[in-house]
Amino acid sequence: MVTQSQIAKIAGVSRATVERVINNRGDVNEKTRQRVLKIIEEMDYKPNPAGKTLAIKQRNLKIGCVIIKADNPFYEELNKGIREAAEEYKTYGIDVIIESAVFTAKAQTEKINELLEMGVNGLLIQPTIEPELADVLRRVEAQNIPIVTVNTDLPNYNSRLCYVGNDFYLCGKTAANLMQMLTRSTCRIGIVTGFFNAKSHSDRICGFRDFIADYPGMEIVDTRENQDDEMESYYVTRTMLEAHPEIDAVFLVAGGVKGACQAIRQQKEKTGRMISVISFDDVPTTKELVRDGTILATICQQPVRQGRMALSILFDYLVEGKTPENGRMYTDIQIKLRTNIDA
Amino acid sequence: MVTQSQIAKIAGVSRATVERVINNRGDVNEKTRQRVLKIIEEMDYKPNPAGKTLAIKQRNLKIGCVIIKADNPFYEELNKGIREAAEEYKTYGIDVIIESAVFTAKAQTEKINELLEMGVNGLLIQPTIEPELADVLRRVEAQNIPIVTVNTDLPNYNSRLCYVGNDFYLCGKTAANLMQMLTRSTCRIGIVTGFFNAKSHSDRICGFRDFIADYPGMEIVDTRENQDDEMESYYVTRTMLEAHPEIDAVFLVAGGVKGACQAIRQQKEKTGRMISVISFDDVPTTKELVRDGTILATICQQPVRQGRMALSILFDYLVEGKTPENGRMYTDIQIKLRTNIDA
DNA sequence: CTGAAAGCGCTTACAG
DNA sequence: CTGAAAGCGCTTACAG
């Protein structure tokens, strides 16, 4: 592999000039620039990332992260990915500052302001969808600070560097596809969602509806909201099943899986009929329900990977100047059954 | 983050001595060693990988890879992963030499010998299971050259640094789990495998059998071998379905998916009965069959990722001295349906 | 057993 | 517009 030094020697200029050409820093005579560019092309120069990464220590980069403060095992997984990546980047001499805030625009804004005070060069956030927050983020970007959103995105906000997470619409379609196959295209479906106004939840339901539109034998009987709360989930699922005893398939869109499944199990015992259940994510309680057969399949989104990828995109942008191709990086839609839930 | 230099200053020794302690190079007075170790511990020293990676250029490392020469889209994916990782490591100044050989012990041995001549420091191989090859690999390891196997492993050979690939047994179980759910635990199954004596194929069948042992309504009616060949696959599937018209589920264990599916489609047209099909991998022809509904689900193994991971394990071992925890790194068991086959 | 020096490839800050 | 020097953190080869 050829180095900047070797190119400098061939071009008859100094290393500094070659560096200026490569990194577009201007202040180079157009003729020498062209000559250097030609040599770079001919010799197929590729920068050695190790040199670049070592040198960034001199820039004192800071990356700020606003994560969600919640004792929720799913967020813990996501935060774990962010923390692991943070440890790695710290060894490179980048300061990664992690602040946790509850999931409101107000709390997040406060932490963002703190991070700006500290002079961060990039921001990672799992944003709420409130429009006040979008305004704050616009202010951040106005200061040339790149933003990466993780796990959930801002609606109608495309200036951020990248969104890292699932394609919720396609996840919903996949859930419907599974349910269609498991029920041989015939079922009465009860849906239990987290929040009617959470975009990720409504996107999943949207994908689900669009898929079953082609299957007249599949019918959505009722849709209820559980506020992502286990107790509420038990209550709404139980009352829904009591009101619609014909329900033989349940689509669990968000949290509250355990509560819903308790109601489902009781209903099955009472009526002796089978109910096909599909859920999202694989928090420990959900895993257990997949193992014991209550849930037939759960669709997972690699939260640890999301956290790592989000930070690595900021790193690549700040260190290598790489911009992600389109502003979205989707993690895999992972279908897990009893046999591969622990793989 | 603290550096070797800072530790040296605090300990009152030179950087070289600190480096000796860290990397266990011996030749250090036990007392100073203990003093330095204590400081490393207290200050939570973590090496900066960028420094390490930059310095390896001076070692002139060479990694040799023996890949499979075949115009098979699955191997192409795997080789793509290896090639991509190779490009990356070349920028670090590591020489990655890729040789392709047909899938026989003889051809692979020849390439291995060439690579040894060139003085490689590590070997990546997708090995055949022939015992002659195992002997050759033992000779390689005797020269302190680490070996990583990718995609398929050597039977009863555990001294290699790592195997990177799928857990075939669990894949087979997962295929059975899917089939059980899709057929509501009742079906007459025809199996079409690649080679009876290929370990990856027989492991999948073994996992499949073990799962359905708990479901008396599921019965394997016949098992045929297609030599991973499309024409042969068409022939054996067609004759199998003609001999056993009761078959309503087909498990495609290996290659020849397109040929088998053509026979399946004709049988469905003739009898008007449904046949549930499950396959492995997502080569372009298989993808198309998932899209059009002929195959209900295909189980994928991330071949590109396998290639990359295998090379990165060799890299980490040679550069950082990291040994993988247990000698196996399994890639995800990915279930793909019509809705997520293109995600 | 120990240390001083040079080198890996890149960037930065400064002098002209 | 251009170059010389110093620095990032690590390893290597050599001198003592």
XYZ file of C-alpha atoms (C1' of nucleotides) in Angstrom:
718
model
C 0.000 0.000 0.000
C 1.305 3.412 -0.997
C 1.574 6.222 1.574
C 1.284 10.017 1.455
C 5.067 10.189 1.826
C 5.686 8.075 -1.244
C 3.269 10.159 -3.261
C 4.993 13.323 -2.089
C 8.350 11.988 -3.218
C 7.038 11.063 -6.661
C 5.241 14.380 -7.093
C 8.232 16.331 -5.851
C 6.275 18.118 -3.125
C 6.090 17.863 0.645
C 3.899 15.505 2.644
C 1.893 18.501 3.851
C 0.907 19.422 0.327
C -0.225 15.885 -0.435
C -2.260 15.927 2.753
C -3.878 19.205 1.683
C -4.870 17.743 -1.664
C -6.263 14.550 -0.161
C -8.324 16.312 2.449
C -9.410 19.206 0.258
C -7.976 21.854 2.518
C -7.423 24.301 -0.331
C -4.372 26.581 -0.492
C -2.758 24.439 -3.160
C -1.699 25.609 -6.604
C -4.142 24.112 -9.095
C -1.386 22.647 -11.261
C 0.356 20.844 -8.401
C -3.035 19.742 -7.136
C -3.800 18.102 -10.471
C -0.396 16.467 -10.599
C -0.775 15.044 -7.115
C -4.324 13.874 -7.812
C -3.158 12.026 -10.874
C -0.510 10.156 -8.930
C -2.977 9.323 -6.174
C -5.286 7.870 -8.791
C -2.586 5.938 -10.610
C -1.102 4.444 -7.482
C -4.540 3.682 -6.027
C -3.783 5.432 -2.758
C -5.894 4.303 0.208
C -5.348 6.034 3.520
C -4.207 3.855 6.405
C -7.020 4.246 8.940
C -4.637 3.430 11.796
C -2.638 6.591 11.071
C -5.776 8.669 10.872
C -7.222 7.251 14.062
C -3.999 7.731 15.967
C -3.795 11.349 14.895
C -7.290 12.265 16.047
C -6.119 12.253 19.653
C -4.721 15.687 18.879
C -8.184 17.013 18.034
C -9.751 16.364 21.417
C -13.039 15.220 19.967
C -16.101 14.945 22.168
C -19.263 13.010 21.379
C -22.403 13.489 23.455
C -25.111 10.852 23.895
C -28.565 11.314 25.351
C -29.910 7.927 26.360
C -33.183 7.000 28.036
C -33.337 6.711 31.778
C -35.714 3.839 32.425
C -35.526 0.483 34.118
C -36.712 -1.231 30.994
C -34.690 -4.201 29.786
C -35.053 -3.197 26.156
C -33.506 0.227 26.702
C -30.814 -1.387 28.784
C -29.796 -3.459 25.769
C -29.703 -0.394 23.563
C -27.708 1.548 26.153
C -25.348 -1.389 26.516
C -24.480 -1.134 22.823
C -23.828 2.578 23.187
C -21.697 2.065 26.302
C -19.627 -0.676 24.682
C -18.892 1.442 21.654
C -18.119 4.387 23.941
C -15.469 2.344 25.760
C -13.856 1.465 22.482
C -13.754 5.017 21.202
C -12.389 6.264 24.496
C -9.303 4.128 23.939
C -8.786 6.131 20.752
C -8.772 9.304 22.832
C -12.267 10.458 21.957
C -14.292 11.679 24.880
C -17.730 10.082 24.868
C -20.128 11.676 27.339
C -23.302 9.757 28.137
C -26.222 11.531 29.775
C -29.480 9.834 30.606
C -32.806 11.620 30.607
C -36.409 10.582 30.931
C -38.293 10.341 27.637
C -39.629 13.911 27.348
C -38.557 16.818 25.169
C -37.939 18.931 28.252
C -35.554 16.504 29.953
C -33.734 15.761 26.701
C -33.352 19.453 25.866
C -31.767 20.095 29.238
C -29.160 17.385 28.655
C -28.503 18.563 25.121
C -27.773 22.045 26.416
C -25.352 20.653 28.969
C -23.573 18.728 26.235
C -23.361 21.820 24.032
C -21.793 23.732 26.949
C -19.132 21.044 27.105
C -18.410 21.591 23.439
C -19.370 18.258 21.901
C -18.597 17.671 18.217
C -21.428 15.219 17.602
C -24.708 14.128 19.160
C -26.344 10.729 19.525
C -29.951 10.672 20.670
C -33.027 8.495 20.937
C -35.432 11.389 20.435
C -39.010 11.927 21.476
C -41.300 13.012 18.647
C -42.363 16.303 20.235
C -41.862 19.247 17.863
C -40.089 21.346 20.528
C -37.282 18.819 20.453
C -36.976 19.070 16.675
C -36.442 22.817 17.109
C -33.663 22.210 19.597
C -32.005 19.735 17.245
C -32.183 22.199 14.384
C -30.290 24.642 16.589
C -27.661 21.972 17.250
C -27.208 21.299 13.546
C -26.932 25.031 12.880
C -23.715 24.831 14.891
C -22.406 22.200 12.483
C -22.799 19.415 14.990
C -23.924 16.184 13.295
C -26.806 14.245 14.832
C -27.498 10.529 14.713
C -30.868 9.257 15.919
C -31.097 5.736 17.230
C -33.993 3.269 17.650
C -36.681 5.884 16.994
C -36.576 8.720 14.515
C -37.943 12.237 14.334
C -40.950 12.543 12.038
C -40.372 14.693 8.945
C -36.845 15.620 9.915
C -34.277 14.589 7.392
C -31.308 16.846 7.969
C -29.850 14.537 10.662
C -26.807 12.612 9.562
C -28.461 9.225 9.993
C -31.185 7.185 11.656
C -30.139 3.780 12.950
C -32.853 1.316 13.804
C -35.524 -0.953 12.443
C -37.851 -0.398 9.532
C -41.010 -0.533 11.627
C -43.402 -0.700 8.722
C -41.638 -3.744 7.293
C -41.526 -5.312 10.759
C -45.286 -5.015 10.939
C -45.625 -6.620 7.533
C -43.363 -9.445 8.608
C -45.448 -10.009 11.728
C -48.530 -10.226 9.514
C -46.776 -12.597 7.131
C -45.920 -14.896 10.016
C -49.424 -14.772 11.369
C -50.852 -15.519 7.959
C -48.651 -18.589 7.602
C -49.282 -19.815 11.139
C -53.048 -19.488 10.854
C -53.276 -20.625 7.259
C -54.731 -17.239 6.312
C -57.728 -17.497 8.599
C -57.971 -15.782 11.971
C -59.712 -13.222 14.141
C -57.029 -10.892 15.403
C -56.780 -8.821 18.559
C -54.080 -6.135 18.563
C -52.488 -4.795 21.733
C -50.294 -1.762 21.118
C -48.255 0.485 23.398
C -49.334 3.989 22.467
C -51.659 4.986 19.652
C -49.539 8.072 19.086
C -46.071 6.463 19.143
C -44.824 6.456 15.581
C -42.922 3.182 15.828
C -46.035 1.427 17.132
C -48.403 2.889 14.576
C -45.947 2.137 11.745
C -45.912 -1.502 12.764
C -49.700 -1.643 12.798
C -49.780 0.071 9.435
C -47.494 -2.558 7.874
C -49.558 -5.279 9.493
C -52.823 -3.912 8.076
C -51.386 -3.441 4.609
C -50.268 -7.044 4.494
C -53.510 -8.629 5.650
C -55.510 -6.463 3.252
C -54.776 -9.200 0.691
C -56.147 -11.944 2.953
C -59.916 -11.736 3.380
C -59.840 -14.584 5.901
C -57.833 -12.443 8.331
C -59.757 -9.861 10.277
C -58.752 -7.377 12.955
C -61.465 -7.538 15.591
C -60.189 -5.005 18.104
C -57.159 -2.832 18.887
C -56.286 -1.742 22.425
C -53.627 0.413 24.043
C -51.612 -0.688 27.092
C -49.318 2.324 27.671
C -46.378 -0.106 27.589
C -47.417 -1.083 31.107
C -47.686 -4.704 32.268
C -50.703 -4.287 34.541
C -52.587 -2.184 32.044
C -51.641 -4.725 29.399
C -53.115 -7.567 31.422
C -56.291 -5.587 31.943
C -56.875 -4.486 28.349
C -55.986 -7.904 26.934
C -58.291 -9.682 29.352
C -61.233 -7.380 28.700
C -60.616 -7.545 24.959
C -60.625 -11.366 24.958
C -63.724 -11.448 27.127
C -65.505 -9.039 24.807
C -64.426 -10.979 21.682
C -64.167 -14.681 22.488
C -63.759 -15.388 18.767
C -60.210 -13.939 18.837
C -57.731 -16.704 18.000
C -54.644 -14.622 17.196
C -53.026 -11.776 19.102
C -50.525 -9.287 17.740
C -48.489 -7.665 20.517
C -47.036 -4.515 19.015
C -44.868 -3.171 21.824
C -44.228 -3.594 25.576
C -46.469 -5.234 28.146
C -45.909 -8.652 26.615
C -45.888 -10.514 29.895
C -49.147 -8.989 31.154
C -50.897 -9.663 27.860
C -49.693 -13.262 27.806
C -51.046 -13.935 31.268
C -54.501 -12.898 30.102
C -54.097 -14.968 26.949
C -53.107 -18.051 28.878
C -56.109 -17.757 31.184
C -58.405 -17.346 28.192
C -56.938 -20.454 26.569
C -57.476 -22.462 29.750
C -61.043 -21.239 30.028
C -62.062 -21.920 26.438
C -59.643 -24.690 25.505
C -58.982 -22.975 22.171
C -55.605 -22.120 20.713
C -54.478 -18.502 20.335
C -51.544 -17.710 18.038
C -49.392 -14.950 19.542
C -46.746 -12.853 17.845
C -44.710 -10.219 19.663
C -41.720 -7.892 19.321
C -38.298 -7.902 20.950
C -36.699 -10.458 23.214
C -36.511 -9.069 26.712
C -36.026 -11.851 29.293
C -39.735 -12.227 30.105
C -40.608 -12.472 26.419
C -37.871 -15.043 25.860
C -39.350 -17.219 28.568
C -42.782 -17.019 26.916
C -41.280 -18.063 23.587
C -39.519 -20.979 25.257
C -42.710 -22.247 26.872
C -44.710 -21.905 23.649
C -47.096 -19.123 24.690
C -45.590 -16.884 21.999
C -45.006 -18.598 18.648
C -42.589 -16.028 17.276
C -41.068 -12.723 18.311
C -39.516 -10.209 15.950
C -36.282 -8.686 17.189
C -34.323 -5.630 16.185
C -30.762 -6.074 17.518
C -30.765 -3.231 20.065
C -27.121 -3.738 21.084
C -26.099 -3.508 17.475
C -28.184 -0.362 17.002
C -26.314 1.374 19.821
C -22.909 0.378 18.464
C -23.736 1.274 14.883
C -25.100 4.688 15.812
C -21.906 5.654 17.591
C -19.732 4.197 14.861
C -21.498 6.327 12.265
C -20.668 9.459 14.221
C -17.091 8.242 14.588
C -16.697 7.543 10.880
C -18.106 10.947 10.060
C -15.850 12.835 12.456
C -12.691 10.829 11.797
C -12.943 9.732 8.198
C -15.407 12.305 6.909
C -17.693 9.482 5.750
C -21.370 10.330 5.288
C -23.796 7.388 5.325
C -25.247 6.719 1.874
C -28.868 7.442 2.612
C -29.893 8.799 5.967
C -31.138 5.426 7.231
C -29.380 2.321 8.443
C -31.783 -0.491 9.152
C -30.854 -3.347 11.425
C -32.040 -6.852 10.562
C -35.591 -8.004 11.122
C -34.900 -11.103 13.165
C -37.573 -13.727 13.559
C -37.032 -15.825 16.648
C -38.817 -19.053 17.488
C -38.447 -21.463 20.361
C -35.503 -23.156 18.647
C -33.399 -20.056 17.995
C -34.459 -17.699 20.787
C -31.299 -18.555 22.741
C -28.888 -18.848 19.802
C -6.934 7.471 28.635
C -3.515 6.779 30.068
C -0.601 5.784 27.802
C 2.490 3.614 28.173
C 4.551 6.795 28.336
C 2.636 8.146 31.300
C 2.939 4.848 33.114
C 6.669 4.823 32.425
C 7.050 8.293 33.912
C 5.135 7.370 37.062
C 7.015 4.107 37.498
C 10.342 5.783 36.852
C 11.278 3.415 34.032
C 11.480 3.670 30.256
C 8.654 3.144 27.804
C 10.385 0.006 26.563
C 10.212 -1.587 29.982
C 6.521 -0.823 30.305
C 5.969 -2.331 26.888
C 7.835 -5.483 27.980
C 5.629 -5.848 31.016
C 2.425 -5.298 29.088
C 3.254 -7.755 26.385
C 4.902 -10.322 28.612
C 8.193 -10.259 26.778
C 10.172 -11.242 29.881
C 13.600 -9.815 30.634
C 12.208 -7.547 33.321
C 13.264 -7.515 36.960
C 10.439 -9.049 38.963
C 10.252 -6.099 41.358
C 9.957 -3.457 38.645
C 7.501 -5.708 36.838
C 5.255 -5.804 39.900
C 5.537 -2.037 40.347
C 4.590 -1.388 36.738
C 1.732 -3.900 36.847
C 0.311 -2.190 39.906
C 0.281 1.189 38.181
C -1.286 -0.301 35.046
C -4.019 -1.743 37.213
C -4.598 1.421 39.221
C -4.714 3.697 36.235
C -6.855 1.248 34.247
C -4.523 1.251 31.275
C -6.114 0.248 27.963
C -3.919 0.099 24.887
C -4.827 2.418 22.041
C -5.530 0.005 19.166
C -4.651 2.686 16.621
C -1.057 2.742 17.861
C -0.851 -1.027 17.796
C -2.333 -1.289 14.327
C -0.071 1.380 12.938
C 2.990 -0.362 14.318
C 2.206 -3.748 12.767
C 3.267 -2.435 9.370
C 6.794 -3.046 10.599
C 6.113 -6.744 11.070
C 5.222 -7.494 7.461
C 2.428 -9.856 8.344
C 0.984 -12.185 5.736
C -2.355 -13.956 5.925
C -3.207 -16.728 3.488
C -6.741 -17.699 2.472
C -7.856 -20.794 0.590
C -11.290 -20.149 -0.858
C -13.465 -22.351 -3.021
C -13.279 -22.049 -6.753
C -16.837 -22.576 -7.951
C -19.391 -20.607 -9.871
C -21.862 -20.989 -7.076
C -23.591 -17.843 -5.846
C -23.392 -18.938 -2.225
C -19.614 -19.314 -2.290
C -19.400 -16.019 -4.112
C -21.076 -14.330 -1.148
C -18.715 -15.960 1.271
C -15.710 -15.042 -0.852
C -17.000 -11.502 -1.128
C -16.872 -11.154 2.652
C -13.318 -12.464 2.682
C -12.271 -10.141 -0.136
C -13.825 -7.093 1.507
C -12.059 -7.760 4.783
C -8.843 -8.413 2.859
C -9.030 -4.955 1.256
C -9.432 -3.381 4.657
C -6.506 -5.195 6.203
C -4.315 -4.403 3.241
C -4.698 -0.718 4.032
C -3.145 -1.527 7.406
C -0.147 -2.963 5.623
C -0.996 -6.617 6.093
C -0.552 -8.758 3.034
C -3.617 -10.894 2.449
C -3.103 -13.570 -0.185
C -6.199 -15.256 -1.561
C -5.914 -18.534 -3.437
C -8.856 -20.411 -4.840
C -8.977 -24.176 -5.125
C -11.610 -26.721 -6.018
C -13.184 -28.482 -3.047
C -10.822 -31.442 -2.669
C -8.103 -32.158 -0.141
C -5.580 -32.456 -2.948
C -6.234 -29.051 -4.473
C -6.414 -27.357 -1.080
C -3.179 -28.959 0.084
C -1.391 -27.677 -2.982
C -2.503 -24.109 -2.263
C -1.647 -24.411 1.414
C 1.881 -25.455 0.499
C 2.223 -22.459 -1.797
C 1.091 -20.178 0.993
C 3.550 -21.727 3.431
C 6.339 -21.120 0.903
C 5.377 -17.469 0.926
C 5.702 -17.409 4.687
C 2.168 -16.669 5.815
C 1.543 -16.008 9.502
C -2.051 -17.220 9.523
C -4.390 -19.375 7.471
C -8.062 -19.033 6.595
C -9.734 -22.022 4.975
C -13.085 -23.531 4.126
C -11.854 -27.098 4.525
C -13.022 -30.361 3.065
C -13.599 -33.099 5.631
C -11.091 -35.535 4.176
C -8.641 -36.786 6.814
C -5.616 -36.124 4.581
C -6.400 -32.438 4.852
C -6.536 -32.597 8.637
C -3.010 -34.017 8.572
C -1.829 -31.122 6.448
C -3.440 -28.624 8.808
C -1.802 -30.253 11.811
C 1.520 -29.696 10.074
C 0.619 -26.027 9.569
C -0.246 -25.581 13.218
C 2.991 -27.282 14.231
C 4.701 -24.263 12.650
C 2.754 -21.995 15.013
C 0.519 -20.746 12.251
C -3.024 -20.198 13.514
C -5.918 -21.581 11.449
C -9.465 -20.291 11.179
C -12.056 -22.453 9.438
C -15.003 -20.762 7.829
C -18.470 -21.971 6.821
C -17.664 -25.648 7.308
C -15.517 -27.189 9.997
C -13.210 -30.146 10.286
C -14.745 -33.067 12.148
C -13.041 -33.891 15.457
C -10.370 -31.269 15.054
C -10.342 -28.740 17.822
C -6.858 -27.288 17.827
C -7.749 -24.669 15.181
C -8.058 -21.142 16.543
C -11.703 -20.816 15.597
C -14.572 -22.000 13.436
C -16.799 -19.264 12.024
C -20.143 -20.285 10.612
C -23.598 -21.538 11.414
C -24.660 -24.050 14.017
C -26.044 -26.526 11.506
C -27.764 -28.731 14.043
C -29.717 -25.785 15.443
C -30.519 -24.629 11.911
C -32.096 -27.985 11.243
C -34.109 -27.744 14.433
C -35.275 -24.288 13.456
C -36.354 -25.556 10.050
C -38.367 -28.261 11.791
C -39.876 -25.746 14.202
C -41.022 -23.620 11.291
C -42.460 -26.589 9.479
C -44.281 -27.710 12.603
C -45.879 -24.306 12.993
C -46.752 -23.948 9.331
C -48.376 -27.356 9.122
C -49.950 -27.263 12.565
C -47.884 -30.307 13.556
C -49.271 -32.579 10.875
C -47.458 -33.383 7.633
C -45.823 -36.005 5.453
C -42.313 -34.776 4.767
C -39.979 -35.345 1.858
C -36.346 -34.377 2.426
C -33.976 -33.452 -0.384
C -30.381 -33.136 0.767
C -27.123 -32.334 -1.042
C -24.774 -35.118 0.020
C -25.446 -37.847 2.552
C -21.825 -37.624 3.661
C -21.501 -33.832 3.957
C -21.387 -33.052 7.633
C -23.227 -29.728 7.382
C -26.084 -31.411 5.525
C -26.342 -34.383 7.862
C -26.173 -32.125 10.929
C -29.145 -30.170 9.634
C -31.120 -33.341 9.069
C -30.160 -34.557 12.515
C -31.496 -31.374 14.158
C -34.629 -31.657 12.063
C -35.268 -35.253 13.120
C -34.614 -34.537 16.773
C -37.187 -31.754 16.765
C -39.970 -33.662 15.055
C -39.436 -36.658 17.312
C -41.784 -34.848 19.739
C -44.505 -34.465 17.102
C -46.113 -37.774 16.183
C -48.157 -36.076 13.457
C -45.019 -35.251 11.523
C -43.478 -38.037 9.533
C -40.499 -38.215 7.229
C -41.588 -40.252 4.240
C -38.444 -40.232 2.128
C -34.966 -38.677 1.923
C -33.133 -38.197 -1.353
C -29.732 -36.887 -2.419
C -29.290 -34.346 -5.230
C -25.482 -33.867 -5.249
C -26.126 -30.096 -4.971
C -27.011 -30.235 -8.661
C -30.093 -28.533 -10.130
C -30.898 -31.168 -12.755
C -30.371 -34.036 -10.368
C -32.445 -32.153 -7.837
C -35.341 -31.836 -10.259
C -35.131 -35.514 -11.045
C -34.966 -36.858 -7.484
C -37.666 -34.480 -6.244
C -39.983 -35.368 -9.085
C -39.566 -39.106 -8.666
C -39.905 -38.775 -4.896
C -43.183 -36.863 -5.207
C -44.485 -39.329 -7.779
C -43.611 -42.250 -5.530
C -45.175 -40.604 -2.480
C -48.115 -38.448 -3.524
C -49.017 -38.012 0.158
C -46.031 -35.689 0.705
C -47.313 -32.239 1.626
C -44.114 -30.692 3.032
C -40.598 -30.584 1.597
C -37.416 -29.801 3.475
C -34.644 -28.652 1.129
C -31.427 -29.118 3.054
C -28.808 -27.721 0.698
C -28.362 -26.663 -2.945
C -30.502 -27.549 -5.938
C -33.390 -25.466 -4.617
C -34.530 -24.248 -8.003
C -34.642 -27.702 -9.557
C -36.533 -29.142 -6.610
C -39.039 -26.285 -6.674
C -39.805 -26.836 -10.321
C -40.785 -30.422 -9.560
C -42.798 -29.272 -6.547
C -44.694 -26.716 -8.585
C -45.606 -29.275 -11.223
C -46.794 -31.690 -8.565
C -48.972 -28.969 -7.007
C -50.516 -28.174 -10.370
C -51.191 -31.832 -11.044
C -52.762 -32.648 -7.694
C -54.096 -29.255 -6.661
C -52.730 -29.820 -3.148
C -50.535 -27.470 -1.182
C -46.931 -28.345 -0.363
C -45.114 -26.401 2.374
C -41.486 -25.826 1.406
C -38.599 -24.728 3.606
C -35.084 -24.185 2.293
C -31.664 -22.824 3.228
C -29.763 -19.745 2.089
C -30.854 -16.908 -0.135
C -29.089 -17.183 -3.453
C -30.885 -15.161 -6.159
C -32.938 -18.072 -7.486
C -34.078 -18.996 -3.994
C -35.009 -15.392 -3.266
C -37.231 -15.358 -6.307
C -38.989 -18.525 -5.140
C -39.592 -16.962 -1.727
C -41.007 -13.843 -3.361
C -43.455 -15.823 -5.491
C -44.584 -17.965 -2.561
C -43.229 -21.340 -3.693
C -40.931 -21.390 -0.662
C -42.565 -20.286 2.596
C -39.362 -19.606 4.491
C -35.637 -19.895 3.931
C -33.030 -20.012 6.682
C -29.958 -17.907 6.018
C -26.484 -17.843 7.508
C -24.931 -14.466 6.621
C -22.146 -15.711 4.357
C -20.650 -12.247 3.798
C -20.435 -11.748 7.524
C -18.840 -15.184 7.952
C -16.051 -14.223 5.567
C -15.400 -10.913 7.300
C -15.521 -12.357 10.784
C -13.152 -15.180 9.951
C -10.487 -12.797 8.710
C -11.033 -10.392 11.585
C -10.442 -13.194 14.081
C -7.078 -13.919 12.503
C -6.305 -10.207 12.529
C -7.212 -9.795 16.204
C -5.115 -12.793 17.094
C -2.041 -11.644 15.182
C -2.302 -7.957 16.097
C -3.856 -7.893 19.537
C -3.045 -11.402 20.678
C -6.750 -12.039 21.297
C -7.922 -15.663 21.320
C -11.644 -16.247 20.717
C -13.388 -17.438 23.884
C -14.449 -20.834 22.710
C -13.342 -22.146 19.365
C -16.667 -21.410 17.682
C -18.293 -18.228 16.477
C -21.799 -18.824 15.218
C -23.487 -16.401 12.881
C -27.203 -15.713 13.279
C -29.866 -18.152 12.153
C -31.896 -15.815 9.982
C -35.427 -16.755 9.020
C -36.525 -14.982 5.882
C -40.067 -14.811 4.550
C -41.571 -13.064 1.567
C -41.788 -9.800 3.528
C -38.183 -9.609 4.707
C -36.300 -11.507 2.002
C -35.209 -8.202 0.423
C -34.668 -6.210 3.635
C 17.905 -6.455 32.823
C 17.249 -1.550 30.878
C 16.933 2.513 27.866
C 17.455 5.639 23.732
C 16.215 6.002 19.107
C 13.752 5.227 15.010
C 9.733 4.028 12.704
C 4.629 2.937 11.363
C 1.078 6.975 8.489
C -1.403 10.398 9.478
C -2.625 15.572 11.136
C -1.650 20.066 13.213
C 0.470 24.418 14.044
C 3.645 27.456 12.521
C 7.109 29.844 9.669
C 7.953 31.857 5.472
C 0.945 28.714 -1.806
C 4.541 25.495 0.416
C 7.457 22.936 3.675
C 9.820 21.452 8.067
C 8.884 19.858 12.502
C 6.434 17.818 16.127
C 3.101 14.783 17.768
C -0.545 10.836 18.282
C 0.755 5.519 20.957
C 2.586 1.753 19.907
C 6.644 -1.786 18.524
C 11.263 -3.073 16.970
C 16.161 -3.425 16.784
C 20.131 -2.354 18.961
C 23.515 -0.838 22.418
C 25.040 -1.440 26.834
